Coordinates of C-alpha atoms in Angstrom, one line a residue:
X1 CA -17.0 13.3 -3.9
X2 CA -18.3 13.0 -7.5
X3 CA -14.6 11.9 -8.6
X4 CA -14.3 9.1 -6.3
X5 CA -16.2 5.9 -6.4
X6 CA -19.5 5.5 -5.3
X7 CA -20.2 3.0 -2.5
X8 CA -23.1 0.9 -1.4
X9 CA -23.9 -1.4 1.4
X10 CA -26.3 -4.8 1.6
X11 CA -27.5 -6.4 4.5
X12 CA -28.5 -10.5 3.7
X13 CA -29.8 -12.3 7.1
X14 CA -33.0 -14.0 8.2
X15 CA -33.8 -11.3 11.1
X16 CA -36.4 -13.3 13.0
X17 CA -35.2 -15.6 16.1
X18 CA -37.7 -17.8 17.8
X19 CA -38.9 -16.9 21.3
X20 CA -35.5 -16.7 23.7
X21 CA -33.4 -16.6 20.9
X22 CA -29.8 -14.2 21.2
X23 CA -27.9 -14.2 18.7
X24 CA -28.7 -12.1 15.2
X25 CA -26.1 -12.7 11.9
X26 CA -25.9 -10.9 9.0
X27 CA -23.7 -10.2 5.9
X28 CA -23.2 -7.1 4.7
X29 CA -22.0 -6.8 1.5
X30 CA -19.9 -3.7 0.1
X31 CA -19.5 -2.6 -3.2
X32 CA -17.6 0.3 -4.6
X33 CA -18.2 1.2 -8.6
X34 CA -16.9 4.2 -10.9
X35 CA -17.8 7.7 -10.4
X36 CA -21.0 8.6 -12.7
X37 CA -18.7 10.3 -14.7
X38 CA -16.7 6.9 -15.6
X39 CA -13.8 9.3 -14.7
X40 CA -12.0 9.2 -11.3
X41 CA -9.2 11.7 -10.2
X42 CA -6.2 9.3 -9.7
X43 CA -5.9 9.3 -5.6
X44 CA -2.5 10.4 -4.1
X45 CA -0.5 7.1 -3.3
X46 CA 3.0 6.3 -1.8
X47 CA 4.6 2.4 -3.0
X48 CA 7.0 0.9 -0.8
X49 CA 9.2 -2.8 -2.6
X50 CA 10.7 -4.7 -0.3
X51 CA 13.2 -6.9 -1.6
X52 CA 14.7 -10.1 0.7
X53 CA 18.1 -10.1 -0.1
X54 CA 19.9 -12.0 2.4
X55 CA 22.3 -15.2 1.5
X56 CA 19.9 -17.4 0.5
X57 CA 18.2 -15.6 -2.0
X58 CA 22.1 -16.3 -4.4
X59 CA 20.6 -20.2 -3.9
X60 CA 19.7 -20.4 -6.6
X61 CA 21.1 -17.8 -7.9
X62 CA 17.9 -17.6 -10.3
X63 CA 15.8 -16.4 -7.7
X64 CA 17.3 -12.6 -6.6
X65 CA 17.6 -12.1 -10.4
X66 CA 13.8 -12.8 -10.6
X67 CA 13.5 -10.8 -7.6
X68 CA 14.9 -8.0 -9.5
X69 CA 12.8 -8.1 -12.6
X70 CA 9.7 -8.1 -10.7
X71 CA 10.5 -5.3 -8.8
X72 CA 11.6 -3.2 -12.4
X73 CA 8.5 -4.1 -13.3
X74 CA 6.7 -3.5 -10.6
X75 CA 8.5 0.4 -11.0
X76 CA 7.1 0.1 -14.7
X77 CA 3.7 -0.2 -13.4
X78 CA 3.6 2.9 -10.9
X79 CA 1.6 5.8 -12.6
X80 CA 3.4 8.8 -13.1
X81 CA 3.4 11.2 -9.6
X82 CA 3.1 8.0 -7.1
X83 CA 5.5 8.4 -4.4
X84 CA 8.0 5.4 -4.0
X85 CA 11.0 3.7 -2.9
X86 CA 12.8 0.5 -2.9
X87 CA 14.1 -1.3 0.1
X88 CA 16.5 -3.9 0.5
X89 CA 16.1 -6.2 3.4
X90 CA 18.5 -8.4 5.5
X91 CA 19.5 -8.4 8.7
X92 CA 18.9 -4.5 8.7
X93 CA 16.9 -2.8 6.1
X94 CA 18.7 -0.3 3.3
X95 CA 17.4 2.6 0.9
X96 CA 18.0 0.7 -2.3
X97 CA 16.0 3.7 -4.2
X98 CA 16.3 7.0 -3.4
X99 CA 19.7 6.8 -1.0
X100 CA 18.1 9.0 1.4
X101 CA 15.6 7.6 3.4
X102 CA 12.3 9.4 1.7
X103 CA 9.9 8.5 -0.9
X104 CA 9.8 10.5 -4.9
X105 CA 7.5 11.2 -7.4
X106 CA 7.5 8.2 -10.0
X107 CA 8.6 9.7 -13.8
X108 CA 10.7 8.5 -16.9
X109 CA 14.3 9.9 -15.0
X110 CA 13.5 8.0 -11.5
X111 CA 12.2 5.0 -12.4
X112 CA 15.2 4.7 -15.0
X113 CA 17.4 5.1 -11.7
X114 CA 16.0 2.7 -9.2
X115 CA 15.8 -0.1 -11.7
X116 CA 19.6 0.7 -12.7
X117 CA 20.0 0.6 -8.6
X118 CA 17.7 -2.7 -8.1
X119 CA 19.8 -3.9 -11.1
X120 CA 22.8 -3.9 -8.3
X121 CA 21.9 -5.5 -5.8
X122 CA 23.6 -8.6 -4.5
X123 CA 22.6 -11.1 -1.7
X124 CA 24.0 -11.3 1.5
X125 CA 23.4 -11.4 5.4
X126 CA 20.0 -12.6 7.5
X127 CA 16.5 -12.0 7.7
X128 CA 14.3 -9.6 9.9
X129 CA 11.5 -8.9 8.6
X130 CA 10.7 -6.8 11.5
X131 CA 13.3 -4.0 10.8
X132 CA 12.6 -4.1 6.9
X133 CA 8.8 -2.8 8.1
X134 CA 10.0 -0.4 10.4
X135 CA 12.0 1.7 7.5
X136 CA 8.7 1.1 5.0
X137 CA 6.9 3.2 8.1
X138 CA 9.2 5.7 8.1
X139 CA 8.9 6.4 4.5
X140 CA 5.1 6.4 4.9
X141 CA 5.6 8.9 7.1
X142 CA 4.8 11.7 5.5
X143 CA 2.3 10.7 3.3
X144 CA -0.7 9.5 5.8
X145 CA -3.0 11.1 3.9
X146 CA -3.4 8.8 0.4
X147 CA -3.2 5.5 -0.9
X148 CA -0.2 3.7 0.9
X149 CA 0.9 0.2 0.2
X150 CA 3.4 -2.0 0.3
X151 CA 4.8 -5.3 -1.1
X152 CA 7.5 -7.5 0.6
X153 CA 8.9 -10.5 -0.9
X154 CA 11.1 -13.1 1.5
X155 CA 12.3 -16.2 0.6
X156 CA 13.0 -17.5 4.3
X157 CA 12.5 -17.0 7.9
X158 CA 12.7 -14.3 10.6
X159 CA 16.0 -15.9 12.2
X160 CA 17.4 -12.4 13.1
X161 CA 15.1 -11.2 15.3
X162 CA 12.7 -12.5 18.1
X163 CA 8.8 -13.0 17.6
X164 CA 8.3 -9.6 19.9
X165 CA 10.2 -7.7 18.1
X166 CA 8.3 -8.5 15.3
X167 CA 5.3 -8.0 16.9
X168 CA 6.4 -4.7 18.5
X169 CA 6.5 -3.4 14.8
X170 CA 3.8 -4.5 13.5
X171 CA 1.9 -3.1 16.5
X172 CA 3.2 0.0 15.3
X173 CA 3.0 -0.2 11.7
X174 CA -0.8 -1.5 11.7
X175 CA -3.4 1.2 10.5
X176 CA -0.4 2.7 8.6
X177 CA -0.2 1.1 5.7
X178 CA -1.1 -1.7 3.9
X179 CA 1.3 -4.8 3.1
X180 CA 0.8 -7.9 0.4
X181 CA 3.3 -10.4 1.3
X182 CA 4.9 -13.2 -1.0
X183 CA 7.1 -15.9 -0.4
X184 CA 9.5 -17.5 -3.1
X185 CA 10.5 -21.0 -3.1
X186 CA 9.3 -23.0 -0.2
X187 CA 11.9 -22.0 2.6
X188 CA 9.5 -19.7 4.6
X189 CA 7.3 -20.0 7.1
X190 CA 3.6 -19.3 6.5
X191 CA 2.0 -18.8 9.8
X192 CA 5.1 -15.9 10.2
X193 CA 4.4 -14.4 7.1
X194 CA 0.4 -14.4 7.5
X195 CA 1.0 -12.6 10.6
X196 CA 2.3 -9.7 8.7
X197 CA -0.7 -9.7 6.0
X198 CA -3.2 -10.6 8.5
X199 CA -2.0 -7.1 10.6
X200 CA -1.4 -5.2 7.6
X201 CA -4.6 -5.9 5.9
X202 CA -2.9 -7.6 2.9
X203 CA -2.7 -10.6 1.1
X204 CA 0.0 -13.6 1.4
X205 CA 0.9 -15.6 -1.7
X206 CA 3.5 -18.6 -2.5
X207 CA 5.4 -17.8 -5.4
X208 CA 7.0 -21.7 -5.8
X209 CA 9.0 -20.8 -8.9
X210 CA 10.9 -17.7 -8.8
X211 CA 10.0 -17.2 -12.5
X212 CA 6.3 -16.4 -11.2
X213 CA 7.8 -13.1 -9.8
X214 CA 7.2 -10.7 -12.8
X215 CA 3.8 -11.4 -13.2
X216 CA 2.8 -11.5 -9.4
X217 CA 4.6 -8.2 -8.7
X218 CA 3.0 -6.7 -11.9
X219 CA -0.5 -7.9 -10.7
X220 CA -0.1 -6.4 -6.8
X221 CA 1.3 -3.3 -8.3
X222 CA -1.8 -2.7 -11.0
X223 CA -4.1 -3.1 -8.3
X224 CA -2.4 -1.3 -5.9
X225 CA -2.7 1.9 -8.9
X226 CA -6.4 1.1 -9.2
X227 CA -7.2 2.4 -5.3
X228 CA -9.0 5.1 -5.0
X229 CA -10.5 6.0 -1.1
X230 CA -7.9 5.2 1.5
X231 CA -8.2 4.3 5.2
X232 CA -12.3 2.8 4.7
X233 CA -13.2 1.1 8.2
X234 CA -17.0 -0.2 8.8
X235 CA -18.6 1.5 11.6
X236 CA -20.9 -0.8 13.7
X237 CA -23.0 0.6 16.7
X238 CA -25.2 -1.6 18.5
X239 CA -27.9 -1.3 21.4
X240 CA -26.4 -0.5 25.1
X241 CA -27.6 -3.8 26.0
X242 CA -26.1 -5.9 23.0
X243 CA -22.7 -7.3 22.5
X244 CA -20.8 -7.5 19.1
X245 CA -19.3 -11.1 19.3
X246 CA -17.5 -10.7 16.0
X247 CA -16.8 -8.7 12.7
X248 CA -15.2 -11.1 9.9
X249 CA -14.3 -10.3 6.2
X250 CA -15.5 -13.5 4.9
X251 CA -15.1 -12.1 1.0
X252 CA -12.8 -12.4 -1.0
X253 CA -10.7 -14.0 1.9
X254 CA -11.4 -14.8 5.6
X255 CA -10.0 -12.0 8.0
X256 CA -10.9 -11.9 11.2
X257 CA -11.3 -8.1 12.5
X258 CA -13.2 -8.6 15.8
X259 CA -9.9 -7.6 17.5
X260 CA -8.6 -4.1 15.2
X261 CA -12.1 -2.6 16.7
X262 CA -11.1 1.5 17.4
X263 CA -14.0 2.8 19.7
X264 CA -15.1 5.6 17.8
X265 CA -18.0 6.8 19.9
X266 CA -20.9 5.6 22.4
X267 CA -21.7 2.1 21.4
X268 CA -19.6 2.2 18.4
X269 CA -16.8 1.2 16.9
X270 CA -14.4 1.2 13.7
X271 CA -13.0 -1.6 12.0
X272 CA -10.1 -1.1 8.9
X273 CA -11.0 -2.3 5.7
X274 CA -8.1 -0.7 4.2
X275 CA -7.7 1.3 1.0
X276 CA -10.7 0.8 -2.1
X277 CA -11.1 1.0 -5.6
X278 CA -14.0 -0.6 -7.8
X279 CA -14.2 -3.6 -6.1
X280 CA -16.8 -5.9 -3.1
X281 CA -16.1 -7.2 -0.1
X282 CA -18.7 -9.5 1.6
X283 CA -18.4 -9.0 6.0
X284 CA -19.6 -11.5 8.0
X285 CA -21.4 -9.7 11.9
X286 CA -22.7 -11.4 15.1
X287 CA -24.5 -9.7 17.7
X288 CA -25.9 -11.0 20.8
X289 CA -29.1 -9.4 21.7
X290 CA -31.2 -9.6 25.2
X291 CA -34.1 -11.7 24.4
X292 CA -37.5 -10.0 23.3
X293 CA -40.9 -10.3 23.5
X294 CA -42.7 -12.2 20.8
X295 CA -43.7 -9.4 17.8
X296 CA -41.2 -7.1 19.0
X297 CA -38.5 -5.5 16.5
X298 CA -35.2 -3.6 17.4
X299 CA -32.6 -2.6 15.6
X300 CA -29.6 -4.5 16.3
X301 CA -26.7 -2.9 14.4
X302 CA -26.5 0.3 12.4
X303 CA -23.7 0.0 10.0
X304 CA -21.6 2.5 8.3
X305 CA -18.9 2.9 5.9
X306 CA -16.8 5.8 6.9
X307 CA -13.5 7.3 5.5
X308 CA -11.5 10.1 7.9
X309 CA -12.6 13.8 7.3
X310 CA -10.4 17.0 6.6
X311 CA -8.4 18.2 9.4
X312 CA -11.0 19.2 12.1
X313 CA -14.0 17.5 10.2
X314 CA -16.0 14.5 11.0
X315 CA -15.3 11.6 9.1
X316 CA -17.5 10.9 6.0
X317 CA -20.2 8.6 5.8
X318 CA -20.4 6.9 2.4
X319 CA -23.1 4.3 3.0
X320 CA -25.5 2.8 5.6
X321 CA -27.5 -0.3 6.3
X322 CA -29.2 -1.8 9.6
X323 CA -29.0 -5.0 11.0
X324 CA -33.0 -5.4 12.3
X325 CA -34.1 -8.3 14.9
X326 CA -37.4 -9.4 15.2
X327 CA -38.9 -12.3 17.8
X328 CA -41.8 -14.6 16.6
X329 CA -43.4 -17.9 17.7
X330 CA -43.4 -18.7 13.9
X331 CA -41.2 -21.9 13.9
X332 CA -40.8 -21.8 9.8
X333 CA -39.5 -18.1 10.0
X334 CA -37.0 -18.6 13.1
X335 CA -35.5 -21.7 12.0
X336 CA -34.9 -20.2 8.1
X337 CA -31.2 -19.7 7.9
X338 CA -30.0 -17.1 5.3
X339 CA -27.8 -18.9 2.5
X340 CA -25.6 -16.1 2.1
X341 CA -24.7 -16.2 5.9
X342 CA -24.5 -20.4 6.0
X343 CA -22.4 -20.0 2.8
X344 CA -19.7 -17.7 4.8
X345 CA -19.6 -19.9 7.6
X346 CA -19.0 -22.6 6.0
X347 CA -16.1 -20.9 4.3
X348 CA -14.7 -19.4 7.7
X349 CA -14.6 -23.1 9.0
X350 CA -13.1 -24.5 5.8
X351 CA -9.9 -22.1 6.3
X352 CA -9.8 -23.1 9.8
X353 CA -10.0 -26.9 8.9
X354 CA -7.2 -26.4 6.5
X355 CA -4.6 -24.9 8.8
X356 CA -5.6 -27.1 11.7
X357 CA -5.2 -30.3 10.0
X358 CA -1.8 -29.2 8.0
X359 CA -0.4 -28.2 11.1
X360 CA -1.4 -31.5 12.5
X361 CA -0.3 -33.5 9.3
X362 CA 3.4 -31.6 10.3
X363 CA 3.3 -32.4 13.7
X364 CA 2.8 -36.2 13.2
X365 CA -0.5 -36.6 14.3
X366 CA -2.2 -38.5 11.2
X367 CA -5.9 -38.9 12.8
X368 CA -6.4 -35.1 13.7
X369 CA -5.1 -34.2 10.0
X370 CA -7.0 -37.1 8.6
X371 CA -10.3 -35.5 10.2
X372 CA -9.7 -31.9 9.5
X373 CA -8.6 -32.3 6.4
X374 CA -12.0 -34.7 5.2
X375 CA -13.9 -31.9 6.9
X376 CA -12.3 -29.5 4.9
X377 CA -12.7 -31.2 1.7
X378 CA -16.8 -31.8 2.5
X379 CA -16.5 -27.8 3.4
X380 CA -15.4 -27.2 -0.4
X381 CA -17.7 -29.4 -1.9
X382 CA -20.1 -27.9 -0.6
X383 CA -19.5 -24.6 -1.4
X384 CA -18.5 -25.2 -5.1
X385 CA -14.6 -23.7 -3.8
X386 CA -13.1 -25.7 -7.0
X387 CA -9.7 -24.0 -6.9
X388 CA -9.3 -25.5 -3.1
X389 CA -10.9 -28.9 -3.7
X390 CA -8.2 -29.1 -6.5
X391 CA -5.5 -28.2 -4.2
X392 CA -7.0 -30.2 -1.3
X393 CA -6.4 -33.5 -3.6
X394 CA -2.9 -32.9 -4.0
X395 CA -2.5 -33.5 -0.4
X396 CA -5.3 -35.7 0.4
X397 CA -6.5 -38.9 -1.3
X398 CA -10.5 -38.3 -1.7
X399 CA -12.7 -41.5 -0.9
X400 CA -16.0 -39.5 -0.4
X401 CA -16.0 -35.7 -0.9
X402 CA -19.7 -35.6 0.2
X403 CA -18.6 -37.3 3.4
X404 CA -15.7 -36.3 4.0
X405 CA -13.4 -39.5 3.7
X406 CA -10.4 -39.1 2.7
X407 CA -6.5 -40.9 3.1
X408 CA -3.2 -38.6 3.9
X409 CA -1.1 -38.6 1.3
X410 CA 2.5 -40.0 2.0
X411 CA 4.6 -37.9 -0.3
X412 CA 3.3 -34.6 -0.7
X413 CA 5.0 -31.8 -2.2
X414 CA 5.9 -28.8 -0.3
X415 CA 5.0 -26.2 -2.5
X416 CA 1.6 -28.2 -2.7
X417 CA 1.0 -27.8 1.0
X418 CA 2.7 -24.1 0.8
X419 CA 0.0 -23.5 -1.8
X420 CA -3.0 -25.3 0.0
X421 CA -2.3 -23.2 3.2
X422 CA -1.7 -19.5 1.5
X423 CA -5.2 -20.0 0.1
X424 CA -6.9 -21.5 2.5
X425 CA -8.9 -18.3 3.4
X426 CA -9.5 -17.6 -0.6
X427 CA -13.4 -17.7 -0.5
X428 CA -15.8 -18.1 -3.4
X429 CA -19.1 -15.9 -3.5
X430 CA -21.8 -18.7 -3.7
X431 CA -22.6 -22.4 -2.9
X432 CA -22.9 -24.3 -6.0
X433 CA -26.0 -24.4 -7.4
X434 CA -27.1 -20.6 -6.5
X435 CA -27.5 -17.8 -8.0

């Protein structure tokens, strides 16, 4: 694999628990650099663009049109050979590029025509989301074996069909392909669309001013190009006696994965982490251990990073760390917490106290959103998380970041909160003040 990137794997955690202690954490950090050539052969990948065009995206009219640029530009971007198409999404989905329902090779001639055919598009009917997916999957079809992603851009919500069938897609689409979602203006629902990027391992975004589009699409589609190994899943195997309580991305966004675990052999199990280039992730693992004699040392996880083999092959491993456990009567050593893993819990309950106390703040109750919101706000100061402390204040009135004390705000933008809840599970690396 000498033109593919070369991975690596970290394991941060204080391994010793005290005498009748359970419960062992650990981060383990991935990283993925350039081939020791500095060259990598471009992998094979398959784009799907997914435009909303139902009725309200002619209100105003500016916001299809910037709908359209982004996605020409987003066609721009593709490097020559990806396979793609364009979808147009309303009640029912449509080939907007090619007419057949199939994916081509991106060149000068085809990328001339599906910008001429995004160029005609027009806005009309509903939304449902769920049936726009389920053609993207169909395309994908045939190409299961590269690079396959997906953006979707709505501007309003699933009214056209129910929360199961929505589900019932994404059930199937999940492990398939992966999906960044956006949403332009402030019309949509968030929790519906981070469903969709939560199962589709990609990322949601507000995009408040249609203008934003070009830029946005132009980003998504230029990382998108720079993924190299598809379908990567962390393999975790514990001891017979142990129990994985959970497996968390917790860098650069929280994700909770504990429940897209594949059993992939005794005492083991996969969980995605979707396509990679030259990038790192940070993963946040719990396991609950039978308690040990004092001086005694196990092993309590044995973590791998695997991608599928050939046809017939077993999958490739393409790095390895262990999670170790260790029981001592030394109170200073037990009671050390790693930073790294305080850091990442902290961040996992920041994102938490953000939704909780904006959903709270919309359902009227004031004193829940007044508490989870200060928590959140202490969570960020804490953790040097600038970009949501900034956001937080546009919602909050701070009295006391280091407390915690803060006032609701009585007119608050929408976009504001729209922004403050898209990122809410945007992480940093490091507390302030580390290294």
């Amino acid at each position: 694999m000498s033109d593919q990137p070369q991975f690596s794997i970290k394991i941060d955690q204080n391994k010793y628990l005290p005498e009748g202690g359970r419960e062992v954490h650990a981060v383990v950090s991935v990283e993925s650099t350039g081939s020791p050539t500095g060259v990598s052969q471009p992998a094979s990948a398959a784009e799907v663009i997914i435009i909303d065009t139902s009725g309200s995206m002619s209100y105003p009219d500016t916001k299809l049109r910037a709908a359209i640029a982004a996605a020409q530009v987003a066609v721009d971007t593709l490097r020559d050979g990806v396979f793609f198409a364009v979808i147009s999404g309303a009640n029912t989905a449509k080939m907007v590029f090619p007419q057949q329902t199939t994916l081509v090779r991106a060149d000068a001639t085809t990328r001339q025509q599906a910008k001429q055919a995004l160029s005609r598009l027009q806005a009309q009917g509903g939304t449902a989301i769920g049936s726009w997916l389920r053609l993207a999957d169909q395309l994908f079809d045939a190409h299961q074996e590269g690079i396959r992603h997906a953006i979707l851009l709505t501007d309003g919500k699933n009214q056209h069909e129910t929360a199961e069938e929505l589900d019932a897609v994404l059930y199937r689409c999940t492990g398939r392909f992966v999906c960044d979602c956006r949403g332009v203006g402030t019309d949509w629902e968030v929790a519906e669309l981070r469903k969709v990027s939560s199962a589709l391992l990609g990322s949601i975004g507000i995009v408040a001013d249609p203008q934003g589009l070009v830029a946005d699409f132009q980003a998504m589609t230029e990382a998108a190009m720079g993924k190299a190994v598809a379908d990567v899943a962390l393999r975790v195997w514990t001891p017979q006696t142990a129990k994985l309580r959970f497996v968390k991305q917790v860098m650069p966004t929280v994700a909770d994965l504990t429940g897209k675990r594949t059993e992939s052999g005794p005492q083991a199990g996969d969980y995605p982490l979707g396509a990679w280039g030259a990038e790192s992730r940070d993963y946040h693992i719990c396991v609950e251990v039978p308690p040990g004699e004092v001086g005694k040392e196990l092993r309590a996880g044995w973590v791998k990073l695997v991608v599928p083999g050939a046809a017939g092959a077993e999958d490739q491993v393409l790095a390895t760390g262990n999670v170790l456990v260790q029981w001592t009567d030394d109170e200073a050593a037990s009671t050390r917490i790693n930073p790294r893993v305080a850091h990442y819990t902290g961040q996992a309950e920041l994102a938490d106290a953000i939704q909780q106390g904006l959903q709270a703040r919309k359902d009227g109750d004031e004193d829940t959103a007044t508490a989870r919101l200060g928590r959140a706000v202490q969570l960020a100061e804490v953790a040097g998380n600038d970009e949501i402390t900034s956001l937080l204040r546009k919602v909050v009135d701070v009295v006391d970041p280091a407390t915690g004390t803060v006032r609701l705000k009585k007119n608050v933008e929408k976009a504001d909160e729209m922004s403050l809840d898209t990122r809410s599970t945007k992480t940093v690396r490091t507390r302030k003040g580390e290294g």
